[in-house]
Amino acid sequence: MRVETLRRYPVKSMLGEEIAESRVSERGLDGDRARAVLDVATGKIASAKNPRLWSALLTVEGSRAPGDAELSELLGREVRLIDVPPEGAELERSVPERVLAEGIEAEVPHTMTTIGAGSPEGTFFDFAPIHLITTSTVERIGALGPRGHVEALRYRPNLVIATEPEGFVENDWAGRELHVGDDVVLHVIVASPRCAVPTLAHGALERDTDALRTVARHNRVPVFDREPQACAGVYARVLRPGVVRTGDPVRLR
């Protein structure tokens, strides 16, 4: 196995950028989710997981995010960019199945998520500081879907790991370690439940509802003590920091 792609997302829910290498600490890749958009009226973190309100974030390059006034005009709500999350910061996660059934403009039920439950304090990660997915999983989702392929970046991973076996191989990695390159050691925590975000337009990529629908049909995995959920990829925390580079070998232990 090897690192095929490295990506970071300077502003939460905005478009990311591909990089050749990065320092990795307990807070993830340098510069990843360094800032987020705050909804001034509610005090919640803006997230494309509620696409009715925030899907337009995925039209913005996070590395060149505009100022508060321009963002507020784009989103139709008063917002501001922040680099420190409010205490107990939450975001809304629209029920993915209802988004699939009713569309992204519909007002559907949502759950509240406290950000960063598996991350150091003061971070904007949904759960853990590292999210990775394998090429095997991406290829399997694509093969099972009507388009015949799907783009890995729809799932917003930090690392895309090149793997040879077929299928959703990382489903079995929870509780194991990944040694990446010479230094970095990751502890895989749990499979990544998918929200509506993979279905949305990402910059020039058009909407693709099958990026979630196919996962929901073919890869439902128990997450902690909950019932099986549509999953693709895994969350991990950093056991040993260091530098990761595209092409680095990856060893599973």
mmCIF file of C-alpha atoms in Angstrom:
data_model
loop_
_atom_site.group_PDB
_atom_site.id
_atom_site.type_symbol
_atom_site.label_atom_id
_atom_site.label_comp_id
_atom_site.label_asym_id
_atom_site.label_seq_id
_atom_site.Cartn_x
_atom_site.Cartn_y
_atom_site.Cartn_z
ATOM 1 C CA MET A 1 0.000 0.000 0.000
ATOM 2 C CA ARG A 2 1.053 3.585 -0.537
ATOM 3 C CA VAL A 3 -0.223 7.141 -0.226
ATOM 4 C CA GLU A 4 -1.780 8.001 -3.560
ATOM 5 C CA THR A 5 -3.148 11.438 -2.675
ATOM 6 C CA LEU A 6 -2.902 13.947 0.184
ATOM 7 C CA ARG A 7 -5.584 16.604 0.636
ATOM 8 C CA ARG A 8 -6.318 19.297 3.171
ATOM 9 C CA TYR A 9 -9.293 21.597 3.597
ATOM 10 C CA PRO A 10 -8.244 25.002 4.964
ATOM 11 C CA VAL A 11 -11.843 26.022 5.750
ATOM 12 C CA LYS A 12 -14.389 23.495 6.926
ATOM 13 C CA SER A 13 -16.874 22.500 4.178
ATOM 14 C CA MET A 14 -15.088 24.535 1.507
ATOM 15 C CA LEU A 15 -13.118 23.039 -1.371
ATOM 16 C CA GLY A 16 -9.786 21.478 -0.479
ATOM 17 C CA GLU A 17 -6.412 21.321 -2.138
ATOM 18 C CA GLU A 18 -4.095 18.500 -3.134
ATOM 19 C CA ILE A 19 -0.615 18.707 -1.616
ATOM 20 C CA ALA A 20 2.597 16.737 -2.079
ATOM 21 C CA GLU A 21 3.567 16.499 1.590
ATOM 22 C CA SER A 22 2.511 17.671 5.014
ATOM 23 C CA ARG A 23 3.561 17.684 8.609
ATOM 24 C CA VAL A 24 1.128 15.589 10.668
ATOM 25 C CA SER A 25 0.491 16.240 14.360
ATOM 26 C CA GLU A 26 -2.211 15.181 16.798
ATOM 27 C CA ARG A 27 -4.256 17.950 15.156
ATOM 28 C CA GLY A 28 -4.020 16.318 11.719
ATOM 29 C CA LEU A 29 -2.382 17.690 8.579
ATOM 30 C CA ASP A 30 -0.914 21.171 8.879
ATOM 31 C CA GLY A 31 -3.551 23.697 7.892
ATOM 32 C CA ASP A 32 -6.410 21.227 7.692
ATOM 33 C CA ARG A 33 -9.748 22.644 8.890
ATOM 34 C CA ALA A 34 -7.854 25.588 10.353
ATOM 35 C CA ARG A 35 -10.937 27.791 10.041
ATOM 36 C CA ALA A 36 -14.694 27.427 9.796
ATOM 37 C CA VAL A 37 -17.729 29.545 8.993
ATOM 38 C CA LEU A 38 -19.915 30.584 11.923
ATOM 39 C CA ASP A 39 -23.627 31.261 11.472
ATOM 40 C CA VAL A 40 -23.963 34.447 13.508
ATOM 41 C CA ALA A 41 -27.692 34.061 14.169
ATOM 42 C CA THR A 42 -27.536 30.531 15.597
ATOM 43 C CA GLY A 43 -23.949 30.257 16.843
ATOM 44 C CA LYS A 44 -23.607 26.963 14.938
ATOM 45 C CA ILE A 45 -20.794 25.946 12.608
ATOM 46 C CA ALA A 46 -21.816 26.102 8.951
ATOM 47 C CA SER A 47 -21.498 22.704 7.312
ATOM 48 C CA ALA A 48 -22.533 21.352 3.925
ATOM 49 C CA LYS A 49 -23.926 18.392 5.866
ATOM 50 C CA ASN A 50 -27.017 20.627 5.875
ATOM 51 C CA PRO A 51 -27.054 21.256 2.125
ATOM 52 C CA ARG A 52 -30.226 23.365 2.097
ATOM 53 C CA LEU A 53 -28.366 26.082 3.969
ATOM 54 C CA TRP A 54 -24.714 25.545 3.193
ATOM 55 C CA SER A 55 -24.117 23.670 -0.088
ATOM 56 C CA ALA A 56 -22.725 26.893 -1.607
ATOM 57 C CA LEU A 57 -19.660 26.509 0.619
ATOM 58 C CA LEU A 58 -18.518 23.863 -1.868
ATOM 59 C CA THR A 59 -18.187 26.526 -4.549
ATOM 60 C CA VAL A 60 -15.487 28.359 -2.569
ATOM 61 C CA GLU A 61 -11.761 27.608 -2.593
ATOM 62 C CA GLY A 62 -10.818 27.282 1.062
ATOM 63 C CA SER A 63 -7.257 28.420 0.429
ATOM 64 C CA ARG A 64 -8.581 31.696 -1.046
ATOM 65 C CA ALA A 65 -11.725 32.193 1.023
ATOM 66 C CA PRO A 66 -13.298 35.652 0.699
ATOM 67 C CA GLY A 67 -14.098 37.932 3.603
ATOM 68 C CA ASP A 68 -17.114 37.835 5.880
ATOM 69 C CA ALA A 69 -19.215 40.284 3.872
ATOM 70 C CA GLU A 70 -18.751 38.429 0.582
ATOM 71 C CA LEU A 71 -19.408 35.080 2.224
ATOM 72 C CA SER A 72 -22.558 36.409 3.873
ATOM 73 C CA GLU A 73 -23.834 37.627 0.511
ATOM 74 C CA LEU A 74 -23.052 34.277 -1.132
ATOM 75 C CA LEU A 75 -24.751 32.245 1.596
ATOM 76 C CA GLY A 76 -27.691 34.561 2.220
ATOM 77 C CA ARG A 77 -27.026 34.649 5.968
ATOM 78 C CA GLU A 78 -24.743 36.673 8.208
ATOM 79 C CA VAL A 79 -21.599 34.615 8.756
ATOM 80 C CA ARG A 80 -18.022 35.132 9.785
ATOM 81 C CA LEU A 81 -14.841 33.132 9.475
ATOM 82 C CA ILE A 82 -13.414 31.921 12.782
ATOM 83 C CA ASP A 83 -10.236 30.099 13.745
ATOM 84 C CA VAL A 84 -11.266 29.001 17.248
ATOM 85 C CA PRO A 85 -14.494 27.037 17.754
ATOM 86 C CA PRO A 86 -16.989 28.286 20.324
ATOM 87 C CA GLU A 87 -17.318 26.122 23.409
ATOM 88 C CA GLY A 88 -19.577 23.155 22.657
ATOM 89 C CA ALA A 89 -19.664 24.043 18.956
ATOM 90 C CA GLU A 90 -22.321 22.138 17.025
ATOM 91 C CA LEU A 91 -23.408 21.653 13.450
ATOM 92 C CA GLU A 92 -26.545 20.349 11.774
ATOM 93 C CA ARG A 93 -26.406 17.037 9.875
ATOM 94 C CA SER A 94 -29.411 16.562 7.613
ATOM 95 C CA VAL A 95 -30.691 12.976 7.598
ATOM 96 C CA PRO A 96 -28.955 11.664 4.449
ATOM 97 C CA GLU A 97 -31.765 9.347 3.353
ATOM 98 C CA ARG A 98 -34.252 12.222 3.480
ATOM 99 C CA VAL A 99 -31.937 14.414 1.397
ATOM 100 C CA LEU A 100 -31.737 11.634 -1.188
ATOM 101 C CA ALA A 101 -35.505 11.252 -1.235
ATOM 102 C CA GLU A 102 -36.533 14.917 -1.158
ATOM 103 C CA GLY A 103 -33.601 16.848 -2.646
ATOM 104 C CA ILE A 104 -31.138 19.378 -1.296
ATOM 105 C CA GLU A 105 -33.620 22.287 -1.292
ATOM 106 C CA ALA A 106 -36.100 20.486 0.944
ATOM 107 C CA GLU A 107 -36.285 21.228 4.651
ATOM 108 C CA VAL A 108 -35.635 17.783 6.104
ATOM 109 C CA PRO A 109 -34.991 16.549 9.645
ATOM 110 C CA HIS A 110 -31.487 16.879 11.010
ATOM 111 C CA THR A 111 -29.425 15.744 13.953
ATOM 112 C CA MET A 112 -27.075 17.903 15.986
ATOM 113 C CA THR A 113 -23.407 16.955 16.120
ATOM 114 C CA THR A 114 -20.854 18.303 18.571
ATOM 115 C CA ILE A 115 -17.698 18.730 16.534
ATOM 116 C CA GLY A 116 -14.399 17.060 17.304
ATOM 117 C CA ALA A 117 -15.495 14.292 19.680
ATOM 118 C CA GLY A 118 -12.448 12.245 18.640
ATOM 119 C CA SER A 119 -10.058 15.200 18.228
ATOM 120 C CA PRO A 120 -7.978 17.528 20.400
ATOM 121 C CA GLU A 121 -9.842 20.534 21.799
ATOM 122 C CA GLY A 122 -10.053 23.616 19.636
ATOM 123 C CA THR A 123 -10.345 21.828 16.295
ATOM 124 C CA PHE A 124 -13.072 21.873 13.646
ATOM 125 C CA PHE A 125 -13.059 18.193 12.651
ATOM 126 C CA ASP A 126 -16.404 16.424 12.457
ATOM 127 C CA PHE A 127 -14.966 13.638 14.577
ATOM 128 C CA ALA A 128 -11.294 12.656 14.258
ATOM 129 C CA PRO A 129 -8.315 14.577 12.814
ATOM 130 C CA ILE A 130 -7.589 12.142 9.976
ATOM 131 C CA HIS A 131 -10.000 10.717 7.445
ATOM 132 C CA LEU A 132 -8.756 8.249 4.851
ATOM 133 C CA ILE A 133 -10.227 6.110 2.115
ATOM 134 C CA THR A 134 -8.736 3.405 -0.094
ATOM 135 C CA THR A 135 -8.664 3.183 -3.856
ATOM 136 C CA SER A 136 -10.320 -0.234 -3.488
ATOM 137 C CA THR A 137 -13.355 1.362 -1.855
ATOM 138 C CA VAL A 138 -13.540 4.207 -4.367
ATOM 139 C CA GLU A 139 -13.292 1.766 -7.265
ATOM 140 C CA ARG A 140 -15.942 -0.499 -5.749
ATOM 141 C CA ILE A 141 -18.399 2.357 -5.269
ATOM 142 C CA GLY A 142 -17.800 3.433 -8.847
ATOM 143 C CA ALA A 143 -18.229 -0.073 -10.243
ATOM 144 C CA LEU A 144 -21.521 -0.551 -8.401
ATOM 145 C CA GLY A 145 -22.936 2.814 -9.496
ATOM 146 C CA PRO A 146 -24.535 3.753 -12.816
ATOM 147 C CA ARG A 147 -21.691 6.062 -13.918
ATOM 148 C CA GLY A 148 -19.083 3.319 -13.552
ATOM 149 C CA HIS A 149 -16.780 5.544 -11.513
ATOM 150 C CA VAL A 150 -16.813 8.014 -8.649
ATOM 151 C CA GLU A 151 -14.352 10.694 -7.576
ATOM 152 C CA ALA A 152 -12.507 10.158 -4.304
ATOM 153 C CA LEU A 153 -12.567 13.867 -3.475
ATOM 154 C CA ARG A 154 -16.360 13.710 -3.019
ATOM 155 C CA TYR A 155 -15.659 11.933 0.281
ATOM 156 C CA ARG A 156 -13.211 14.638 1.396
ATOM 157 C CA PRO A 157 -10.389 12.374 2.619
ATOM 158 C CA ASN A 158 -7.032 13.544 3.901
ATOM 159 C CA LEU A 159 -5.327 10.447 2.539
ATOM 160 C CA VAL A 160 -6.260 8.238 -0.379
ATOM 161 C CA ILE A 161 -4.439 4.937 0.137
ATOM 162 C CA ALA A 162 -3.653 2.860 -2.942
ATOM 163 C CA THR A 163 -4.704 -0.746 -2.287
ATOM 164 C CA GLU A 164 -4.900 -3.864 -4.446
ATOM 165 C CA PRO A 165 -7.667 -6.065 -2.967
ATOM 166 C CA GLU A 166 -11.197 -5.513 -4.212
ATOM 167 C CA GLY A 167 -14.018 -4.195 -2.085
ATOM 168 C CA PHE A 168 -14.413 -2.086 1.026
ATOM 169 C CA VAL A 169 -11.108 -3.219 2.510
ATOM 170 C CA GLU A 170 -10.795 -0.619 5.295
ATOM 171 C CA ASN A 171 -13.982 -1.870 6.953
ATOM 172 C CA ASP A 172 -11.715 -4.312 8.813
ATOM 173 C CA TRP A 173 -9.111 -1.767 9.941
ATOM 174 C CA ALA A 174 -10.825 -0.397 13.059
ATOM 175 C CA GLY A 175 -8.568 -0.853 16.084
ATOM 176 C CA ARG A 176 -5.432 -1.375 13.983
ATOM 177 C CA GLU A 177 -2.431 0.847 13.248
ATOM 178 C CA LEU A 178 -1.293 2.326 9.958
ATOM 179 C CA HIS A 179 2.394 3.154 9.659
ATOM 180 C CA VAL A 180 2.803 5.813 6.975
ATOM 181 C CA GLY A 181 6.235 6.603 5.602
ATOM 182 C CA ASP A 182 9.153 6.729 8.043
ATOM 183 C CA ASP A 183 7.470 8.426 10.991
ATOM 184 C CA VAL A 184 3.705 8.674 11.143
ATOM 185 C CA VAL A 185 1.576 6.131 12.984
ATOM 186 C CA LEU A 186 -2.218 6.345 12.857
ATOM 187 C CA HIS A 187 -4.730 4.470 14.985
ATOM 188 C CA VAL A 188 -7.866 3.629 13.014
ATOM 189 C CA ILE A 189 -10.910 4.337 15.171
ATOM 190 C CA VAL A 190 -14.048 3.561 13.212
ATOM 191 C CA ALA A 191 -15.665 3.512 9.781
ATOM 192 C CA SER A 192 -16.843 6.897 8.450
ATOM 193 C CA PRO A 193 -20.629 7.302 8.230
ATOM 194 C CA ARG A 194 -21.518 9.233 5.107
ATOM 195 C CA CYS A 195 -23.739 12.299 5.015
ATOM 196 C CA ALA A 196 -25.204 14.098 1.998
ATOM 197 C CA VAL A 197 -21.942 15.895 1.142
ATOM 198 C CA PRO A 198 -20.624 13.338 -1.419
ATOM 199 C CA THR A 199 -23.781 13.874 -3.488
ATOM 200 C CA LEU A 200 -23.298 17.620 -3.813
ATOM 201 C CA ALA A 201 -21.584 19.595 -6.552
ATOM 202 C CA HIS A 202 -17.923 20.132 -5.637
ATOM 203 C CA GLY A 203 -16.601 23.033 -7.668
ATOM 204 C CA ALA A 204 -16.707 21.856 -11.282
ATOM 205 C CA LEU A 205 -17.993 18.382 -10.296
ATOM 206 C CA GLU A 206 -21.741 18.102 -10.767
ATOM 207 C CA ARG A 207 -24.152 16.525 -8.276
ATOM 208 C CA ASP A 208 -24.044 12.731 -8.007
ATOM 209 C CA THR A 209 -26.673 11.232 -5.728
ATOM 210 C CA ASP A 210 -25.268 7.772 -6.374
ATOM 211 C CA ALA A 211 -22.075 8.696 -4.502
ATOM 212 C CA LEU A 212 -24.187 8.146 -1.376
ATOM 213 C CA ARG A 213 -26.990 5.933 -2.687
ATOM 214 C CA THR A 214 -24.558 3.215 -3.794
ATOM 215 C CA VAL A 215 -22.796 3.234 -0.422
ATOM 216 C CA ALA A 216 -26.139 3.023 1.398
ATOM 217 C CA ARG A 217 -27.122 -0.017 -0.653
ATOM 218 C CA HIS A 218 -23.849 -1.918 -0.537
ATOM 219 C CA ASN A 219 -21.776 -0.974 2.520
ATOM 220 C CA ARG A 220 -23.661 -0.563 5.766
ATOM 221 C CA VAL A 221 -21.331 -0.942 8.758
ATOM 222 C CA PRO A 222 -22.020 -0.837 12.524
ATOM 223 C CA VAL A 223 -20.562 2.366 14.008
ATOM 224 C CA PHE A 224 -19.760 2.027 17.699
ATOM 225 C CA ASP A 225 -22.984 0.685 19.271
ATOM 226 C CA ARG A 226 -25.352 2.054 16.674
ATOM 227 C CA GLU A 227 -27.166 0.260 13.901
ATOM 228 C CA PRO A 228 -25.302 -0.178 10.593
ATOM 229 C CA GLN A 229 -24.818 3.023 8.625
ATOM 230 C CA ALA A 230 -23.721 3.830 5.088
ATOM 231 C CA CYS A 231 -19.930 4.046 5.397
ATOM 232 C CA ALA A 232 -16.947 4.685 3.157
ATOM 233 C CA GLY A 233 -13.448 5.222 4.523
ATOM 234 C CA VAL A 234 -12.323 5.384 8.155
ATOM 235 C CA TYR A 235 -11.467 7.922 10.840
ATOM 236 C CA ALA A 236 -8.091 7.820 12.587
ATOM 237 C CA ARG A 237 -6.121 9.641 15.250
ATOM 238 C CA VAL A 238 -2.387 10.326 15.243
ATOM 239 C CA LEU A 239 -0.288 8.151 17.564
ATOM 240 C CA ARG A 240 3.077 9.381 16.298
ATOM 241 C CA PRO A 241 3.568 12.642 14.387
ATOM 242 C CA GLY A 242 5.881 13.233 11.466
ATOM 243 C CA VAL A 243 5.797 14.028 7.768
ATOM 244 C CA VAL A 244 3.747 12.258 5.121
ATOM 245 C CA ARG A 245 4.362 12.461 1.398
ATOM 246 C CA THR A 246 2.620 11.274 -1.723
ATOM 247 C CA GLY A 247 4.051 7.862 -2.574
ATOM 248 C CA ASP A 248 4.954 6.937 1.016
ATOM 249 C CA PRO A 249 4.537 3.241 1.822
ATOM 250 C CA VAL A 250 1.680 2.334 4.172
ATOM 251 C CA ARG A 251 1.812 -0.710 6.441
ATOM 252 C CA LEU A 252 -1.132 -2.138 8.362
ATOM 253 C CA ARG A 253 -0.417 -3.641 11.798
#
